[in-house]
XYZ file of N, CA, C and O in Angstrom:
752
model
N 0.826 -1.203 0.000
C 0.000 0.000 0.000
C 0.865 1.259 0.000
O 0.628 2.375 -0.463
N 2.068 0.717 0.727
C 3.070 2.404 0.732
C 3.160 2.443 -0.469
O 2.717 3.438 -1.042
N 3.750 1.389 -1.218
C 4.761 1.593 -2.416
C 3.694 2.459 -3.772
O 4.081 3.162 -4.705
N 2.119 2.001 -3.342
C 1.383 2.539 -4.100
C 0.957 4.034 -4.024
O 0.699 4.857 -4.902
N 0.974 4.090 -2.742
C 0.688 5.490 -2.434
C 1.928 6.465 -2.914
O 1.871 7.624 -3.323
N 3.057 5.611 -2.726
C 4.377 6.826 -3.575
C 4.667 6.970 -4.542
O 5.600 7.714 -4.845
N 3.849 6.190 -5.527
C 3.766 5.699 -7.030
C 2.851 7.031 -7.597
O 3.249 7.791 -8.480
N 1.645 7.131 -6.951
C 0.579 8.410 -6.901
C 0.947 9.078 -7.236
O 0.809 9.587 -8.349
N 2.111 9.575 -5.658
C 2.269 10.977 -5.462
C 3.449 11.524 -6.693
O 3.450 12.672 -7.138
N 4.774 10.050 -7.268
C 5.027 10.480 -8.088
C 4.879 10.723 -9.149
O 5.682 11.458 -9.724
N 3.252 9.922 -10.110
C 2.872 10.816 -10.743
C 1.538 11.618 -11.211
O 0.909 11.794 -12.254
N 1.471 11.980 -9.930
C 0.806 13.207 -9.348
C 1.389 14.597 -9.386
O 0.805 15.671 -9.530
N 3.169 14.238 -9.162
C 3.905 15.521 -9.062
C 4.455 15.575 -10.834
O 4.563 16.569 -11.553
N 4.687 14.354 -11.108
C 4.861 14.528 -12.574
C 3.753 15.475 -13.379
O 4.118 16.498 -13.959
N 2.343 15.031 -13.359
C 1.454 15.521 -14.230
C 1.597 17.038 -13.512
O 1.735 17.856 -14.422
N 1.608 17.512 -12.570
C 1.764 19.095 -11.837
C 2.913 19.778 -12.672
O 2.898 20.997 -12.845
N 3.760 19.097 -13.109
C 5.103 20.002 -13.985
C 4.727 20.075 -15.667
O 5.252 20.832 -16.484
N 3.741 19.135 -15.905
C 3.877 19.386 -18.053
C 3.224 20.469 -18.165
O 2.846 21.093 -17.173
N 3.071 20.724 -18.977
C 2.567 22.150 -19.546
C 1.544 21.895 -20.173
O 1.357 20.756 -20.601
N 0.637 22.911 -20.373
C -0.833 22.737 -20.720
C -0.499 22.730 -22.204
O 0.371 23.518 -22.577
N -1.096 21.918 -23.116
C -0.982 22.183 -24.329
C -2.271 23.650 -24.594
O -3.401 23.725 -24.111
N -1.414 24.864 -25.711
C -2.257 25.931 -26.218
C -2.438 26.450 -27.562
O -1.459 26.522 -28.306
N -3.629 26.832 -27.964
C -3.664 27.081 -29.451
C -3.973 28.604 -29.642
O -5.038 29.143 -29.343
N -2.948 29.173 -30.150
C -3.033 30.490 -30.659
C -4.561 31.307 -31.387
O -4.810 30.547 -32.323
N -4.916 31.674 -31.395
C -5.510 32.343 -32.447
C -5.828 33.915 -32.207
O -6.074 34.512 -31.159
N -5.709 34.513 -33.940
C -5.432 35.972 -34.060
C -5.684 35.899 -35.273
O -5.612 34.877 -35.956
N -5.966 36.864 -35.594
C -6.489 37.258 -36.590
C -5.530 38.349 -37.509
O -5.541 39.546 -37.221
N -4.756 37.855 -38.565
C -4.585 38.454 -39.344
C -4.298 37.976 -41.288
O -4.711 36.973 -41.869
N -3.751 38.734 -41.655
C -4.660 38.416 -43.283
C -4.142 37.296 -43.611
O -4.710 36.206 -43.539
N -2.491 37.605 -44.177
C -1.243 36.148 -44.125
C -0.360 35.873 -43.182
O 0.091 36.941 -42.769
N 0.069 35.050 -42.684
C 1.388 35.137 -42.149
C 2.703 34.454 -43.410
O 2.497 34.079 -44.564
N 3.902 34.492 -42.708
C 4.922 34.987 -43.625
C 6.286 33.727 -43.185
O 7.188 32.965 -43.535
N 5.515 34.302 -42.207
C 7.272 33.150 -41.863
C 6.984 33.100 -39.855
O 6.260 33.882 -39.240
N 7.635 32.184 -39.371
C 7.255 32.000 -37.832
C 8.485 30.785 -37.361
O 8.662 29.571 -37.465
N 9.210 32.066 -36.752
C 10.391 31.012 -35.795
C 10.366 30.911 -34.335
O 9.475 31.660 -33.934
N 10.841 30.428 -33.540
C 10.793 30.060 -32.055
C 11.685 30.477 -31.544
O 12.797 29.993 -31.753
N 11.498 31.503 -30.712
C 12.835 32.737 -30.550
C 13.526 32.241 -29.299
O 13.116 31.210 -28.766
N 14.519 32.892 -28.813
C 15.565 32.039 -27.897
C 15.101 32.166 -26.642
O 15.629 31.467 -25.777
N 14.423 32.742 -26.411
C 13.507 32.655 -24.877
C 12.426 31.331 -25.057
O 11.719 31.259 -24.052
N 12.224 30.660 -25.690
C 11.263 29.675 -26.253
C 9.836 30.237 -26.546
O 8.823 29.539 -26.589
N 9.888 31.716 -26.760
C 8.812 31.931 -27.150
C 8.662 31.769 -28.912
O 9.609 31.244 -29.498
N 7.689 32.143 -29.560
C 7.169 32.013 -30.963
C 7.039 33.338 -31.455
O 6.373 33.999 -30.657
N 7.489 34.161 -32.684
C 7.823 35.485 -33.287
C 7.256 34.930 -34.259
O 7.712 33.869 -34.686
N 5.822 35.679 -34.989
C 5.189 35.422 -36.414
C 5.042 36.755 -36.969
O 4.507 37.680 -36.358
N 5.687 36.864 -38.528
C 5.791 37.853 -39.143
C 4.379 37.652 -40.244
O 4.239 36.727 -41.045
N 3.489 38.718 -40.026
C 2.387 38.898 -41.131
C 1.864 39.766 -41.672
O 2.341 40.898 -41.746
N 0.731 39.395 -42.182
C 0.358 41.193 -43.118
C -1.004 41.144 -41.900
O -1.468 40.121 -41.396
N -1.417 42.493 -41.652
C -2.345 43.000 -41.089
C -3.709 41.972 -41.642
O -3.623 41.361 -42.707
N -4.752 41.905 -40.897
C -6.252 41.606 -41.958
C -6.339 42.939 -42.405
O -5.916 43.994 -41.932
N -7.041 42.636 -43.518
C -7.672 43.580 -44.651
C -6.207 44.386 -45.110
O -6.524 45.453 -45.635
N -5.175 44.265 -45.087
C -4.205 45.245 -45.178
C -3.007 44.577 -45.961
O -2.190 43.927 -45.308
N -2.838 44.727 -47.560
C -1.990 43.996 -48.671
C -0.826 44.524 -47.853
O -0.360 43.615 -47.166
N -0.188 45.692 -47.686
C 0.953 45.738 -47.253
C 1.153 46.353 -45.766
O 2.215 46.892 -45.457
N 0.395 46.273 -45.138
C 1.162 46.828 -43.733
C 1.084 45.540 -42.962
O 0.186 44.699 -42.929
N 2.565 45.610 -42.182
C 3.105 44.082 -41.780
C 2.837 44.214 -40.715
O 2.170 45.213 -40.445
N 3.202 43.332 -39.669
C 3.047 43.278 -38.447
C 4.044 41.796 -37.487
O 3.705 40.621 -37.630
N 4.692 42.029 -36.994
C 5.585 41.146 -36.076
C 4.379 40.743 -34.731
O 3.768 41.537 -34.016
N 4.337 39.300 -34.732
C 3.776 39.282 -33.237
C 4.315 38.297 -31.913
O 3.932 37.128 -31.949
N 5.023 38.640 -30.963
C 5.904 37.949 -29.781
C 5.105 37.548 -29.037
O 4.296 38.207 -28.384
N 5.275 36.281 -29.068
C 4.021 35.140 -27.806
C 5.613 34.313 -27.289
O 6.589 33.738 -27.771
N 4.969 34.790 -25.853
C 5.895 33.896 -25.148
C 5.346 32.419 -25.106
O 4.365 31.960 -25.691
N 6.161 31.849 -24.336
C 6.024 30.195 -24.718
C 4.557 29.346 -23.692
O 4.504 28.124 -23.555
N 3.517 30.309 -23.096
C 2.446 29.589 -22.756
C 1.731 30.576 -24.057
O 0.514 30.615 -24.236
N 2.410 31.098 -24.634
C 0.955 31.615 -26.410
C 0.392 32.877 -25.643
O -0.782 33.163 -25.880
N 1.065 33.633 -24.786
C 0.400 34.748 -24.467
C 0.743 35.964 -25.537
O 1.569 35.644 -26.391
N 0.449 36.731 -25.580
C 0.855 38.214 -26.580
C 1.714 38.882 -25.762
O 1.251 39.395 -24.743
N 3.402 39.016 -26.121
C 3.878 39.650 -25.135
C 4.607 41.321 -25.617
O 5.257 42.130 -24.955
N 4.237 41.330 -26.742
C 4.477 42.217 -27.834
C 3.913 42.577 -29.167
O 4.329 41.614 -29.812
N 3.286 43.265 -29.974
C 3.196 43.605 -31.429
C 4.108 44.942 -31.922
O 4.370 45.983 -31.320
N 4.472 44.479 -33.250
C 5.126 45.813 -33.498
C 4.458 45.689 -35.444
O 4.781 44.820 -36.253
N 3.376 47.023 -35.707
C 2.709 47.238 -36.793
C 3.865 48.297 -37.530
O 4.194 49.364 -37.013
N 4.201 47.982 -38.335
C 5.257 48.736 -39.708
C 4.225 49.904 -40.267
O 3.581 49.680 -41.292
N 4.117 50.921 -39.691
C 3.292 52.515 -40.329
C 4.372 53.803 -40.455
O 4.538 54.820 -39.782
N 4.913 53.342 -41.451
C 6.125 54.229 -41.686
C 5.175 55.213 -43.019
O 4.967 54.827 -44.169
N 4.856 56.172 -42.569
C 4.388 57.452 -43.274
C 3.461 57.027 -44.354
O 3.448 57.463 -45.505
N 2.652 56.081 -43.817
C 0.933 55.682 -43.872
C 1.466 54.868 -45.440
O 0.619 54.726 -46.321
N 2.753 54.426 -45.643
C 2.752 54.148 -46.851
C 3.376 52.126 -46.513
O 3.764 51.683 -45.431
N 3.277 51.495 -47.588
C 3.046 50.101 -46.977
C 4.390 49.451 -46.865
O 5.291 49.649 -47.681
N 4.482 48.714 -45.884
C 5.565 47.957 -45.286
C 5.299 46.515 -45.513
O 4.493 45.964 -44.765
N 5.763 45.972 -46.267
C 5.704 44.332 -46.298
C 6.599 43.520 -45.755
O 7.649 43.896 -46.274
N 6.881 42.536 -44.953
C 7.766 42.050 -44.686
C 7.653 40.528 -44.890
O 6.683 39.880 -44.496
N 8.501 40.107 -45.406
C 8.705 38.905 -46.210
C 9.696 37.982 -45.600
O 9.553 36.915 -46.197
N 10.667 37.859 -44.672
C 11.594 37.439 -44.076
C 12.131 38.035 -42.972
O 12.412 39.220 -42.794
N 12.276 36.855 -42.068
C 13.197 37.231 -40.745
C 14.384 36.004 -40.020
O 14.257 34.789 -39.868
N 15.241 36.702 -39.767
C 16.120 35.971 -38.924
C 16.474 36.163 -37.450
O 16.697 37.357 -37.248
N 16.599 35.468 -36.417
C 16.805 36.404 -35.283
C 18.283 36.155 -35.167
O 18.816 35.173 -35.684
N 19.017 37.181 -34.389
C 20.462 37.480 -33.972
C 20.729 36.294 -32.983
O 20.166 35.228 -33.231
N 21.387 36.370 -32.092
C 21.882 35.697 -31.311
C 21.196 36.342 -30.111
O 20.252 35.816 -29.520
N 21.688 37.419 -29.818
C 21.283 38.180 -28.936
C 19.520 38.264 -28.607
O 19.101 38.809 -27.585
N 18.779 37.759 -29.442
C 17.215 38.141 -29.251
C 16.632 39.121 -30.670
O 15.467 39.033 -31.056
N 17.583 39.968 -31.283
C 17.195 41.134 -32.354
C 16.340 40.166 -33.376
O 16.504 38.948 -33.439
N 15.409 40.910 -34.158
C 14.961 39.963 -35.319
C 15.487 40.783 -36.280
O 15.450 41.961 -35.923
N 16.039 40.581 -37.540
C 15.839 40.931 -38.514
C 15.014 40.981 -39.725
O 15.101 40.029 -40.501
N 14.477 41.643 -39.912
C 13.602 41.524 -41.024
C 13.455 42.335 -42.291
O 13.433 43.565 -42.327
N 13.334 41.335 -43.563
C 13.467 42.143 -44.802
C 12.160 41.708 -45.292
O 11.441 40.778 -44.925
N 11.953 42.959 -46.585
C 10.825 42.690 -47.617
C 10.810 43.475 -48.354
O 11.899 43.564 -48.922
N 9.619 44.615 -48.905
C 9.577 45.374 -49.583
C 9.051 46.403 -48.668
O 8.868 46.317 -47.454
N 8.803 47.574 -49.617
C 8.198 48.499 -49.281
C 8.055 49.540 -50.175
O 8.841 49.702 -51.108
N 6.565 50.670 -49.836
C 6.497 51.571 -51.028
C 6.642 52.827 -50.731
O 5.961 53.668 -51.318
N 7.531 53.173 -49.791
C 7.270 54.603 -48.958
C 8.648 55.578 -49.596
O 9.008 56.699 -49.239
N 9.182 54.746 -50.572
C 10.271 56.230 -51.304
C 9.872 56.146 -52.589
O 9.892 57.304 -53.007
N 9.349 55.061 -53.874
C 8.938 55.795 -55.056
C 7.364 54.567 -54.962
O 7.053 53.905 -53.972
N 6.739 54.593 -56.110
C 5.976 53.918 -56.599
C 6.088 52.487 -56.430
O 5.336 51.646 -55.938
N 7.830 52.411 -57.256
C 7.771 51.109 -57.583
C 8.270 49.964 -55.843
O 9.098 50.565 -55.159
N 8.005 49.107 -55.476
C 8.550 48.260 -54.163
C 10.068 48.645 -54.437
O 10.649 48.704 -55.520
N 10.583 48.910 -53.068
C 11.806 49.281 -53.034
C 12.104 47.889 -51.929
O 11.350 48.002 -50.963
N 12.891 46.772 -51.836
C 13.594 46.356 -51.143
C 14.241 46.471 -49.566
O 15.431 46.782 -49.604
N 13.762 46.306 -48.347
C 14.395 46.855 -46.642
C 14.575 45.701 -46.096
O 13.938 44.648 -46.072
N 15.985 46.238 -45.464
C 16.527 44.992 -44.134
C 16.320 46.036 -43.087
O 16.695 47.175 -43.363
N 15.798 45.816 -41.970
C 15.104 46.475 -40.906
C 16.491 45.743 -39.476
O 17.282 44.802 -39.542
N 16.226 46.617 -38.509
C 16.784 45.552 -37.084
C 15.773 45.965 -35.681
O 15.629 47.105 -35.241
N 15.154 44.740 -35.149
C 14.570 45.255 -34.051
C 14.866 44.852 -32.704
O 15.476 43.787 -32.807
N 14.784 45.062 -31.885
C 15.221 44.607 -30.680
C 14.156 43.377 -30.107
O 13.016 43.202 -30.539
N 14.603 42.837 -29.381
C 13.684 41.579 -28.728
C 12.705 42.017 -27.904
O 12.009 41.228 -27.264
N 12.535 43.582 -27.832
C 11.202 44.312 -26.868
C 10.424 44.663 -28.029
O 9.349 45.224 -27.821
N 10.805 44.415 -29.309
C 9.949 44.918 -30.708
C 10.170 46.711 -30.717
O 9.276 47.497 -31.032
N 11.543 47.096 -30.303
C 11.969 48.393 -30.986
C 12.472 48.499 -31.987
O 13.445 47.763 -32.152
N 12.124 49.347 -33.030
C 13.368 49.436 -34.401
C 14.713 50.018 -34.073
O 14.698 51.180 -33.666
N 15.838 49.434 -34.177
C 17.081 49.932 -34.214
C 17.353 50.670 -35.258
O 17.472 51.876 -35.039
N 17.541 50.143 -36.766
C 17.357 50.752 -37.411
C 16.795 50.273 -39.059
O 17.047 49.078 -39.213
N 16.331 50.688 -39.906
C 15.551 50.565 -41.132
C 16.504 51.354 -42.441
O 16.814 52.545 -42.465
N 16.890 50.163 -43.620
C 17.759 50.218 -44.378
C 16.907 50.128 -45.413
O 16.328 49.061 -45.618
N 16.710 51.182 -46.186
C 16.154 51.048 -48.177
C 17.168 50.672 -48.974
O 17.855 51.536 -49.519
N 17.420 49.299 -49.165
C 18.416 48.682 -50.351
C 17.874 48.795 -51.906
O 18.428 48.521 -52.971
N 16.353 49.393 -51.549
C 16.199 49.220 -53.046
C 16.895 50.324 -53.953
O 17.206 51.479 -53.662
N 17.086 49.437 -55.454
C 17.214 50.224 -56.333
C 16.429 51.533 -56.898
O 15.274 51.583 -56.476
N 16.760 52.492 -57.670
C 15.605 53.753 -58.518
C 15.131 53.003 -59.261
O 15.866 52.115 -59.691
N 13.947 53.047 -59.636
C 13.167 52.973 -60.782
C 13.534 51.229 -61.255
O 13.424 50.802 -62.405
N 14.033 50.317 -59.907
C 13.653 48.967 -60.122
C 12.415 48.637 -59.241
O 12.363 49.398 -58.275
N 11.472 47.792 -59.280
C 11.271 47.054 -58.226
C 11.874 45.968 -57.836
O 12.108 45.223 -58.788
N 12.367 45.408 -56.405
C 12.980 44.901 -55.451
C 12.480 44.355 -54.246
O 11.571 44.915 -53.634
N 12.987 43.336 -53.872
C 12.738 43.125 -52.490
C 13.490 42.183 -52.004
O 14.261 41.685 -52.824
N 13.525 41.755 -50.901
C 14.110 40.537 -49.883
C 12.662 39.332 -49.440
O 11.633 39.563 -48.806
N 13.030 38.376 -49.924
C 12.348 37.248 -49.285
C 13.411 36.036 -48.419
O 12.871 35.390 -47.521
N 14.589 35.829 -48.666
C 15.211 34.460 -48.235
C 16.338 35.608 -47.592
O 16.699 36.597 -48.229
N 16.900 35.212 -45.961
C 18.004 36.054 -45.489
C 18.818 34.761 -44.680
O 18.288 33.726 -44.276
N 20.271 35.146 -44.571
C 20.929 33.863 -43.641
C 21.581 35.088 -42.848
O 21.891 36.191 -43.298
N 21.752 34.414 -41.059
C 22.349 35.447 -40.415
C 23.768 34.666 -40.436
O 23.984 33.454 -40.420
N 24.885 36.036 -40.488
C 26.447 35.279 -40.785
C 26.826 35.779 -39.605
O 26.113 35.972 -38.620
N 28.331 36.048 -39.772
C 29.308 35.914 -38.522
C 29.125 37.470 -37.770
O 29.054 38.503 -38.436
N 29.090 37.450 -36.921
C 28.976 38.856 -36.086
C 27.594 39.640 -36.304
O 27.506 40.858 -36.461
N 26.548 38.743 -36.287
C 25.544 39.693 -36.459
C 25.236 40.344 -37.547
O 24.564 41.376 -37.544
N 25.725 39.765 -38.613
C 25.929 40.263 -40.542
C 24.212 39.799 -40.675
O 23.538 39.797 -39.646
N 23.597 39.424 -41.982
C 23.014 39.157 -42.666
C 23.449 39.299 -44.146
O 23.693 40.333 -44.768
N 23.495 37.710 -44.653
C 23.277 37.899 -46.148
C 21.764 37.198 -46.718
O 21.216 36.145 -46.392
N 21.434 38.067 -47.523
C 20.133 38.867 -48.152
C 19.721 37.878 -49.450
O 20.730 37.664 -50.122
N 18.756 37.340 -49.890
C 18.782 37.194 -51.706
C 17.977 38.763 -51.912
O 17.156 39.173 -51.092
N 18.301 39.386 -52.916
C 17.815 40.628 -53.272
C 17.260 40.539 -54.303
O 18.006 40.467 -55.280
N 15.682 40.502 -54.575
C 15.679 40.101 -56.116
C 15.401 40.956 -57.127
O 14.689 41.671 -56.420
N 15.351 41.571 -58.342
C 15.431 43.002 -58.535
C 14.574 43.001 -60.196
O 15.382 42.541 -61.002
N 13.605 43.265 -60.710
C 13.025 42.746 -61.674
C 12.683 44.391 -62.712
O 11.665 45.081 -62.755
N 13.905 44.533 -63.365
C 13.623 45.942 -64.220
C 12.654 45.421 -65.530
O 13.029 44.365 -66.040
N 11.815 45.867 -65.938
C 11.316 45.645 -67.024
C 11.383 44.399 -68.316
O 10.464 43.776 -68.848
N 12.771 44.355 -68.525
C 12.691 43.068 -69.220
C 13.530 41.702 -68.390
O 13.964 40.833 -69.146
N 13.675 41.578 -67.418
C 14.728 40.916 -66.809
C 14.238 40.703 -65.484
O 13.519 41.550 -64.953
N 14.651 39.354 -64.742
C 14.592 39.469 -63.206
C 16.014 39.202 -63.004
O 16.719 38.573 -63.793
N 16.503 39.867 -61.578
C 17.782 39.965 -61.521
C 17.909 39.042 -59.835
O 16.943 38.758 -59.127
N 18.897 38.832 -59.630
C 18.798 37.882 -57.779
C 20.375 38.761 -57.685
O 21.125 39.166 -58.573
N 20.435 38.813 -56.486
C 21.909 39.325 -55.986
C 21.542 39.120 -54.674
O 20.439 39.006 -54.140
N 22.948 39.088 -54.147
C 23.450 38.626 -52.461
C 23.969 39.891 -52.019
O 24.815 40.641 -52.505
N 23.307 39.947 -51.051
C 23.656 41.136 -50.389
C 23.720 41.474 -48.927
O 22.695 41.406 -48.248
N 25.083 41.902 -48.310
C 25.879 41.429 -47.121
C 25.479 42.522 -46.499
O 25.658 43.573 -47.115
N 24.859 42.594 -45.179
C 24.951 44.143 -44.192
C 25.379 43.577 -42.996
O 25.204 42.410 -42.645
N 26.027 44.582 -42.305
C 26.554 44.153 -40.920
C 25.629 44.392 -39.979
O 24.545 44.805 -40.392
N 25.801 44.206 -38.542
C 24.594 44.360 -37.718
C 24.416 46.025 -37.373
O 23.539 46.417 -36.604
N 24.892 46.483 -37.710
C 24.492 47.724 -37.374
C 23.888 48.608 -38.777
O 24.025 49.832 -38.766
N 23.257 47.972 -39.908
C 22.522 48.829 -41.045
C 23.580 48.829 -41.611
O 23.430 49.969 -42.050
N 24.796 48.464 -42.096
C 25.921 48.801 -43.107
C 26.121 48.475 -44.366
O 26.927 47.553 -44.245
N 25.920 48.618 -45.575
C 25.808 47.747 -46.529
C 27.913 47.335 -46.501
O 28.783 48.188 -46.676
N 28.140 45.917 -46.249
C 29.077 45.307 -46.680
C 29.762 45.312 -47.922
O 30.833 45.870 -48.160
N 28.821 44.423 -48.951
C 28.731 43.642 -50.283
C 27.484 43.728 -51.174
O 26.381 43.824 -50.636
N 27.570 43.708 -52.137
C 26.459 43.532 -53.077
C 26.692 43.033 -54.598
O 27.158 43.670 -55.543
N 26.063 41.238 -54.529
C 26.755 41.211 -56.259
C 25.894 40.465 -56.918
O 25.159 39.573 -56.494
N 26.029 40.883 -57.980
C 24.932 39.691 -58.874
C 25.171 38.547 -58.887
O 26.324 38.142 -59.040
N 24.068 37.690 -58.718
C 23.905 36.463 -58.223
C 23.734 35.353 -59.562
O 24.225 34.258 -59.835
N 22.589 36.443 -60.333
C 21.929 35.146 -61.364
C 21.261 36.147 -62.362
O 20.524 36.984 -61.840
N 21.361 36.175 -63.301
C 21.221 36.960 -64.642
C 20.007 36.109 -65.520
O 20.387 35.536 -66.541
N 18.643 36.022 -65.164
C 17.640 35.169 -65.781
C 16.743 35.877 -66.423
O 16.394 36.978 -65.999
N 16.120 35.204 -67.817
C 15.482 36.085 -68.359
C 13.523 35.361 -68.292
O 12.558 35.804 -68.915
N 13.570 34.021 -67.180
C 12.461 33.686 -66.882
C 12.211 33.672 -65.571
O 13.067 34.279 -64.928
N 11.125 33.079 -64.774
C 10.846 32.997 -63.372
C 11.806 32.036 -63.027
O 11.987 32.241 -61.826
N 12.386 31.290 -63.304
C 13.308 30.091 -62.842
C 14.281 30.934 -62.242
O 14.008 32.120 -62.062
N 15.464 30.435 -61.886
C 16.472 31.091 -60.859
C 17.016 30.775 -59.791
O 17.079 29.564 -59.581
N 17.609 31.726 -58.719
C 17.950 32.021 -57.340
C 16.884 31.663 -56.319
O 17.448 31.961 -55.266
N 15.889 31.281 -56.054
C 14.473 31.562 -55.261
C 15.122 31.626 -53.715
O 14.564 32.358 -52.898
N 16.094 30.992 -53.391
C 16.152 30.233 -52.175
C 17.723 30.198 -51.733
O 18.414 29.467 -52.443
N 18.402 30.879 -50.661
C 19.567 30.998 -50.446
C 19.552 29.106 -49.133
O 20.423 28.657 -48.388
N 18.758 28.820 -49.327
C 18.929 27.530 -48.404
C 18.069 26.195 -48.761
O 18.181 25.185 -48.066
């Protein structure tokens, strides 16, 4: 009868330690990409509902609570974000497009802090191309290299493109010279 009664209690104290299984839900239009950040919480990059380009980052710690949003309203003009990597440190990085210097999507590698502050926001795009970032790898010291893909009128263009952690452009070189959708898609 002891041995049963300590059998109970150990797993009694077992089931007291697992964690409740939880299911998110929120509402927004797409999401984009979603990694599991180094606190074991979950970081999902998406577009607003109803909203083609204004993005939105959202930080759920690891019981799925909301422990942060950060909405991209940079001068009411649209922010897409298409990719992220996080630092070591907690920072996310994130690239995509955006339309807030000409018409055409201009290309941004962004840096935010793990409280969802912007450090700082980089326009890689070209004039009078449209551009953007979808695929990023984080390198040595807090770098990021970029696929940049760049589509002037008769041509789509891919290039790699190196920034350091502090907004610096490194490097920038052509990658792949294609005159169909085939190509670069994917640095991994």
């Amino acid at each position: 009868m002891r041995y049963l009664l300590l059998i109970a209690l150990f797993i009694q104290t077992g089931l007291s330690f697992a964690q409740e299984s939880w299911r998110f839900q929120y509402y927004f239009g797409s999401g984009f990409q979603m990694l599991e950040s180094y606190d074991s919480g979950v970081v999902i990059l998406a577009v607003e509902e109803g909203q083609g380009t204004t993005g939105k980052i959202i930080k759920l710690d690891k019981q799925g609570e909301i422990s942060w949003e950060h909405t991209f309203e940079e001068e009411d003009e649209g922010v897409l974000p298409l990719a992220m990597v996080e630092a070591k440190n907690g920072d996310l990085i994130i690239a995509g497009r955006t339309f807030q210097y000409e018409a055409l999507a201009d290309a941004f590698i962004m840096r935010i802090n793990a409280c969802g502050e912007v450090l700082w926001f980089e326009n890689i795009g070209i004039i009078d191309e449209t551009d953007w970032v979808t695929h990023m790898v984080l390198g040595e010291k807090g770098s990021v290299v970029a696929c940049h893909y760049r589509t002037p009128p008769s041509q789509q263009r891919y290039n790699l493109v190196k920034i350091d952690a502090s907004g610096d452009m490194i490097w920038s070189n052509n990658l792949v010279l294609d005159n169909a959708w085939g190509g670069g898609k994917s640095l991994v």
